Amino acid sequence: MASFIILHMDMDAFFASVEQLDDPSLRGRPLVVGGRSNRGVVAAASYEARRFGIHSAMPIFQARRKCSSLVIVPPRRKRYAALSRTIMTILETFSPLVEPVSIDEAFMDITGCGRLHGSPRQIALAVKAQILSQAGLTCSVGVAPAKFMAKIASDMDKPDGLTIIEPDQVMGFIDKLPIQKVPGVGSRAEAQLLAMGIRTLGHVRPCPESLLIRKMGKFGLRLKALAHGRDDSPVTPLCRTKSISTETTLSRDTRDHNRLCAYLLSQSQAVAAEMRRKKFKARTITLKIKTADFKLHSRSRTLPLPVQSADPIYQAAVALLQDLSPAGPVRLVGVGASGLLAESTPVQAGLFSGGQQTRNGKWDKVDKAMDAVNLRFGVRAVARGKLPPSE
DNA sequence: TCTGGGGTCCTAGGACCC
DNA sequence: TCTGGGGTCCTAGGACCC
């Protein structure tokens, strides 16, 4: 195995800790950050709230039931994003190989950092101290010879923890590691693996590759490699955005087409604004609908030319809604853009005049669907600026 | 009274091309 | 009458992550 030294940094109860940092009156109190509506879930729970059995993804109404004095704070994403940038910048003073995985988590390759910054333990302690002094927040750190183990290690001693897995401890660690702790093993995969008698990652080692592939597909091969301690996935600093989307759970389910279109309009505007901010244009537009029975449905169309403004996104979304025509009340509606290209990418000539899209008639279909919508509802039926009713 | 929002990756089938 | 096979793109759904 290549001798990497990987560090994983994970902020402790990030959103909740930021709220307690900014408002001292919230410190020491059970608090969750979560949606304002009655249908929201917990995005982050303070350690005080966790003592009541409250955890992230729990519906707010359940959390409230568990703790009557619970403080519920709406999320301030911009504030979290700003602090996240501060934290990532701190990491970059230790190694140029920093890979943010989410707003509050990052991998760092510290393989070659010994000369400059000392032992892995010294580096981890310095990272924690810097984040505490410059951002005012604690984090937990894991250090290991591979990414997946560093990630698991950072979670082993929360909050404000530090766990180091030395190369000679790797096999012992794997043998005891509960299978559901392996990143990528969720509830479905866990159930499948338990049914095969696999309770720890070590149990995967003697399992025939053919069986793992049959049961788990490509992921089975990865599990097999991990069970042998093989994980050479590199820390990749430049991870480019693949999609931009927004979605809204309505305050109550609706069958009202015009109401859905009003959401689609404001969402198209938001997605377009974000694309312009990030200097992208997109070829594929996706409509997402969750019906009252919690079933998710999507429809997408790839356009002949990349778009960046709200109007074509909205037009496509409305056409896709026509196509999907959900049976029954709608709970959630969303719009996404993928197939992203840099804003500056030149548009290939000829796409309209004899390119594949025109020849196979896909564009015509979209066009006709749009015409149908415009005919039936009229573009003016959902006028500019008619935003969804405020909740 | 009732289960978010932002993403990534994988799979599988069909169209299409050579 | 025989009836390929590999590669790529597109689409819909689903698992999983924080």
XYZ file of C-alpha atoms (C1' of nucleotides) in Angstrom:
427
model
C 0.000 0.000 0.000
C 1.213 3.480 -0.810
C 2.193 5.196 2.393
C -0.159 8.120 2.531
C -0.828 10.161 5.619
C -4.369 11.505 5.374
C -6.004 13.897 7.819
C -9.771 14.327 8.005
C -11.248 17.367 9.727
C -14.889 17.442 10.785
C -16.437 20.433 12.556
C -18.446 19.629 15.709
C -22.223 20.255 15.339
C -21.202 22.968 12.892
C -24.373 25.037 12.286
C -25.456 24.770 15.937
C -21.980 25.708 17.185
C -21.898 28.773 14.916
C -25.210 29.958 16.380
C -23.867 29.512 19.901
C -20.675 31.290 18.938
C -22.535 34.315 17.570
C -25.164 34.512 20.324
C -23.735 33.847 23.794
C -27.246 33.552 25.235
C -27.597 30.278 23.291
C -24.511 28.661 24.803
C -25.176 25.716 27.050
C -28.755 25.416 25.798
C -30.379 22.624 23.775
C -30.596 24.089 20.285
C -31.270 22.931 16.780
C -30.828 24.657 13.456
C -33.691 23.803 11.187
C -36.431 24.837 8.825
C -38.927 27.440 9.891
C -41.960 25.542 8.674
C -43.835 22.885 10.607
C -42.543 20.354 8.093
C -38.842 20.925 8.622
C -36.145 18.640 9.960
C -33.102 19.194 12.172
C -30.083 20.325 10.139
C -27.800 20.361 13.183
C -28.284 19.733 16.900
C -26.132 21.171 19.693
C -24.558 18.672 22.091
C -27.016 19.851 24.751
C -29.895 18.912 22.432
C -28.312 15.552 21.593
C -28.576 14.582 25.265
C -32.352 14.556 24.735
C -31.969 12.074 21.892
C -32.260 14.744 19.217
C -30.171 14.286 16.088
C -29.915 15.697 12.587
C -32.562 14.701 10.016
C -35.117 14.263 12.802
C -38.418 16.042 12.093
C -38.651 19.279 14.094
C -41.973 18.329 15.622
C -40.398 15.178 17.065
C -37.430 17.103 18.422
C -39.758 19.547 20.090
C -41.554 16.662 21.727
C -38.310 15.354 23.171
C -37.315 18.663 24.706
C -39.824 21.346 25.630
C -37.154 24.020 26.159
C -35.606 23.385 22.731
C -34.424 26.513 20.917
C -35.032 26.382 17.145
C -32.920 28.679 15.020
C -33.391 29.145 11.264
C -30.254 28.429 9.213
C -27.949 31.280 8.102
C -26.183 29.639 5.189
C -24.140 32.658 4.197
C -22.640 32.907 7.664
C -21.759 29.199 7.668
C -20.241 29.461 4.196
C -18.079 32.418 5.251
C -16.754 30.561 8.304
C -16.202 27.492 6.159
C -13.934 29.509 3.855
C -11.954 30.745 6.872
C -11.485 27.165 8.045
C -10.478 25.814 4.618
C -7.954 28.632 4.315
C -6.418 27.600 7.634
C -6.047 24.027 6.354
C -4.317 25.297 3.224
C -1.535 26.818 5.354
C -0.521 23.236 6.242
C -0.771 21.510 2.869
C -1.752 22.508 -0.655
C -3.652 19.217 -0.949
C -6.934 20.122 0.747
C -10.215 18.597 -0.485
C -13.373 20.079 1.028
C -16.051 17.358 1.142
C -18.838 19.506 2.490
C -19.279 22.854 4.178
C -17.808 21.545 7.465
C -15.512 18.727 6.451
C -12.267 18.296 4.542
C -9.510 15.846 3.727
C -5.896 16.929 3.705
C -2.923 14.982 2.405
C -0.117 15.597 4.910
C 2.200 12.917 3.531
C 4.984 15.365 2.757
C 4.401 17.847 5.568
C 6.630 16.391 8.266
C 9.675 18.576 7.668
C 7.722 21.801 7.799
C 5.028 21.087 10.361
C 6.150 18.116 12.454
C 4.573 14.747 13.180
C 0.993 13.899 12.192
C -0.043 14.411 15.818
C 1.632 17.823 15.945
C -0.047 18.826 12.683
C -3.470 17.666 13.894
C -3.108 19.562 17.167
C -1.962 22.692 15.332
C -4.938 22.476 12.932
C -7.339 22.213 15.857
C -5.670 25.098 17.718
C -5.707 27.350 14.654
C -9.376 26.674 13.929
C -10.270 27.344 17.568
C -8.329 30.609 17.744
C -9.299 31.988 14.321
C -12.859 30.689 13.949
C -13.766 30.157 17.599
C -14.983 26.614 16.979
C -13.885 23.092 17.846
C -13.459 20.264 15.378
C -12.550 16.596 15.479
C -9.645 15.186 13.535
C -8.730 11.729 12.309
C -5.366 10.723 10.867
C -4.793 7.431 9.038
C -2.978 5.911 6.054
C -6.120 6.133 3.877
C -9.050 8.455 3.341
C -11.830 6.148 4.482
C -10.058 5.345 7.735
C -9.204 8.984 8.443
C -12.868 9.849 8.019
C -14.027 7.158 10.394
C -11.305 8.114 12.873
C -12.415 11.742 13.019
C -15.837 10.538 14.173
C -14.530 8.294 16.955
C -13.868 10.891 19.638
C -16.340 13.730 19.113
C -16.449 16.555 20.035
C -13.002 18.162 20.052
C -11.347 14.797 19.439
C -8.195 13.471 17.842
C -7.752 9.859 16.732
C -4.708 8.545 14.957
C -4.549 5.138 13.281
C -0.967 4.014 12.799
C -0.128 1.747 9.849
C 0.435 -1.240 12.174
C -3.047 -0.771 13.665
C -4.870 -0.875 10.332
C -5.794 -4.569 10.204
C -6.966 -4.650 13.820
C -9.071 -1.569 13.123
C -10.659 -3.127 10.040
C -11.417 -6.404 11.819
C -13.476 -4.646 14.481
C -15.061 -1.957 12.299
C -18.886 -2.295 12.211
C -19.909 -2.513 8.560
C -22.348 0.410 8.787
C -19.454 2.721 9.679
C -17.919 2.261 6.239
C -18.632 5.340 4.110
C -21.073 4.346 1.372
C -22.814 1.694 3.468
C -26.246 3.083 4.267
C -29.328 1.343 5.561
C -29.962 -0.669 2.379
C -26.427 -1.956 1.971
C -26.166 -2.635 5.694
C -29.264 -4.831 5.625
C -27.927 -6.724 2.628
C -24.538 -7.281 4.217
C -26.011 -8.354 7.555
C -28.115 -10.889 5.658
C -24.842 -12.290 4.281
C -23.519 -12.616 7.822
C -21.185 -9.651 7.421
C -21.140 -7.488 10.541
C -17.652 -5.991 10.366
C -15.434 -4.868 7.512
C -13.109 -7.730 8.444
C -15.892 -10.195 7.622
C -15.753 -9.019 4.000
C -12.163 -10.218 3.548
C -12.835 -13.957 2.997
C -16.009 -13.271 1.014
C -15.732 -14.305 -2.695
C -15.447 -11.354 -5.042
C -18.063 -12.806 -7.393
C -20.629 -12.905 -4.587
C -19.879 -9.321 -3.538
C -20.260 -8.113 -7.123
C -23.500 -10.019 -7.553
C -24.985 -8.531 -4.379
C -23.518 -5.025 -4.385
C -22.293 -4.303 -7.894
C -19.196 -2.202 -8.285
C -19.348 -1.193 -4.638
C -18.740 -4.834 -3.678
C -15.278 -4.621 -5.220
C -14.531 -1.480 -3.305
C -15.605 -3.119 -0.033
C -13.297 -6.020 -0.749
C -10.384 -3.658 -1.314
C -11.155 -1.727 1.864
C -11.331 -4.964 3.854
C -7.737 -5.585 2.828
C -6.787 -2.039 3.797
C -6.414 -1.038 0.167
C -7.686 2.485 -0.521
C -5.484 4.591 -2.706
C -8.104 7.274 -3.465
C -6.141 10.497 -3.651
C -6.960 13.812 -2.031
C -8.215 15.898 -4.975
C -8.285 19.637 -4.270
C -10.129 20.690 -7.432
C -13.529 19.094 -7.390
C -15.659 20.890 -9.915
C -19.377 21.489 -9.504
C -21.527 19.013 -11.456
C -24.993 20.405 -10.817
C -26.876 23.326 -9.310
C -30.369 22.887 -7.934
C -32.961 24.158 -5.536
C -36.082 22.583 -4.125
C -38.894 23.530 -1.778
C -41.217 21.529 0.396
C -44.540 23.322 0.259
C -46.228 24.340 3.485
C -49.135 22.146 2.382
C -49.576 19.737 -0.501
C -51.109 21.156 -3.651
C -52.672 20.161 -6.960
C -52.681 23.756 -8.145
C -50.710 23.935 -11.405
C -50.360 27.712 -11.272
C -49.015 27.569 -7.755
C -46.393 25.014 -8.827
C -45.462 27.221 -11.794
C -44.992 30.163 -9.453
C -42.463 28.093 -7.491
C -40.773 26.954 -10.696
C -40.347 30.576 -11.740
C -38.650 31.711 -8.544
C -36.565 28.524 -8.478
C -35.491 29.015 -12.092
C -34.425 32.531 -11.187
C -32.449 31.241 -8.198
C -30.720 28.513 -10.214
C -29.892 30.954 -13.029
C -28.507 33.472 -10.554
C -26.314 30.816 -8.962
C -25.074 29.698 -12.387
C -24.144 33.243 -13.298
C -22.467 33.698 -9.918
C -20.391 30.566 -10.483
C -19.892 31.373 -14.178
C -21.552 28.262 -15.562
C -24.073 27.515 -18.220
C -26.054 24.270 -18.329
C -27.314 21.894 -21.015
C -29.675 19.751 -18.953
C -32.653 20.954 -16.919
C -34.314 18.655 -14.398
C -37.683 18.958 -12.707
C -38.108 17.202 -9.369
C -41.462 16.426 -7.795
C -42.269 14.657 -4.565
C -45.880 13.593 -4.353
C -47.843 13.389 -1.111
C -46.993 9.677 -0.880
C -43.289 10.675 -0.637
C -42.477 9.192 -4.025
C -39.858 11.109 -5.968
C -40.258 11.719 -9.680
C -37.990 13.504 -12.089
C -38.019 14.547 -15.698
C -35.084 16.036 -17.520
C -34.309 17.441 -20.926
C -31.007 18.166 -22.548
C -31.230 21.351 -24.567
C -29.416 21.856 -27.879
C -27.689 24.946 -26.524
C -26.448 25.618 -23.000
C -28.468 28.185 -21.063
C -27.760 30.546 -18.208
C -30.861 32.702 -17.815
C -34.056 32.072 -15.889
C -36.370 32.164 -18.866
C -35.305 29.051 -20.792
C -34.895 27.160 -17.520
C -38.403 28.080 -16.497
C -39.816 27.202 -19.914
C -38.167 23.801 -19.785
C -39.330 23.199 -16.215
C -42.944 23.998 -17.084
C -42.800 21.716 -20.123
C -41.375 18.945 -17.955
C -44.150 19.471 -15.416
C -46.662 19.021 -18.240
C -44.883 15.839 -19.240
C -44.770 14.459 -15.710
C -48.323 15.505 -14.790
C -48.132 14.171 -11.235
C -50.985 12.006 -10.097
C -52.178 13.376 -6.794
C -51.071 16.233 -4.573
C -47.511 17.535 -4.767
C -45.414 17.933 -1.630
C -42.127 19.210 -3.049
C -41.049 20.874 -6.243
C -37.525 21.577 -7.448
C -35.456 22.666 -10.432
C -31.919 21.624 -11.258
C -29.305 22.305 -13.911
C -26.565 19.872 -14.885
C -24.262 19.225 -17.796
C -22.452 22.358 -16.665
C -19.973 24.131 -18.909
C -17.778 27.111 -18.206
C -19.543 30.338 -19.173
C -16.733 31.014 -21.647
C -17.076 27.698 -23.533
C -17.762 28.578 -27.156
C -21.066 27.276 -28.466
C -20.560 24.739 -31.208
C -21.968 25.959 -34.488
C -24.342 23.740 -36.373
C -26.285 22.317 -33.469
C -29.412 23.887 -34.840
C -28.671 23.457 -38.508
C -28.333 19.739 -38.993
C -26.862 18.696 -35.696
C -28.014 15.513 -34.070
C -30.569 17.165 -31.802
C -32.535 18.599 -34.677
C -32.295 15.454 -36.736
C -33.729 13.162 -34.078
C -36.412 15.665 -33.301
C -35.816 16.019 -29.590
C -35.747 19.744 -29.799
C -38.953 19.750 -31.763
C -40.611 17.727 -29.039
C -39.523 20.149 -26.338
C -40.602 23.010 -28.519
C -44.004 21.516 -29.055
C -44.437 20.733 -25.384
C -43.626 24.328 -24.588
C -46.011 25.588 -27.204
C -48.692 23.384 -25.698
C -48.091 24.853 -22.275
C -48.078 28.375 -23.579
C -51.246 27.710 -25.500
C -53.040 26.255 -22.560
C -51.857 28.486 -19.763
C -50.207 31.358 -21.568
C -46.797 32.697 -20.625
C -48.635 35.513 -18.943
C -50.608 33.052 -16.854
C -47.523 32.953 -14.668
C -46.313 36.476 -14.980
C -42.829 37.714 -14.185
C -42.470 38.490 -10.558
C -45.380 36.375 -9.480
C -43.579 34.578 -6.747
C -44.964 31.770 -4.632
C -47.172 32.822 -1.716
C -45.091 33.603 1.352
C -45.223 30.857 3.919
C -48.913 17.501 13.608
C -46.217 14.801 10.470
C -40.384 13.052 7.656
C -35.225 19.351 4.373
C -32.096 20.848 0.989
C -27.879 20.570 -1.328
C -25.224 17.465 -3.623
C -22.566 12.875 -5.845
C -22.466 8.462 -7.858
C -24.414 4.141 -9.794
C -27.577 1.333 -12.585
C -30.199 -0.006 -16.398
C -32.533 0.490 -20.691
C -32.982 2.672 -25.160
C -31.285 5.423 -29.078
C -27.803 5.949 -32.032
C -23.316 5.394 -34.328
C -19.680 2.813 -36.555
C -32.489 -15.500 -44.066
C -29.057 -14.324 -41.212
C -29.830 -10.657 -37.054
C -23.033 -8.112 -33.685
C -20.991 -5.721 -30.495
C -18.592 -1.853 -28.464
C -19.011 2.974 -27.257
C -21.458 7.172 -26.042
C -25.286 9.916 -24.811
C -29.668 10.477 -22.640
C -33.152 9.514 -19.171
C -35.383 7.940 -14.630
C -34.829 6.205 -10.360
C -32.481 5.268 -6.193
C -28.704 4.928 -2.558
C -25.981 7.641 -0.024
C -23.560 11.757 2.100
C -23.688 16.009 5.254
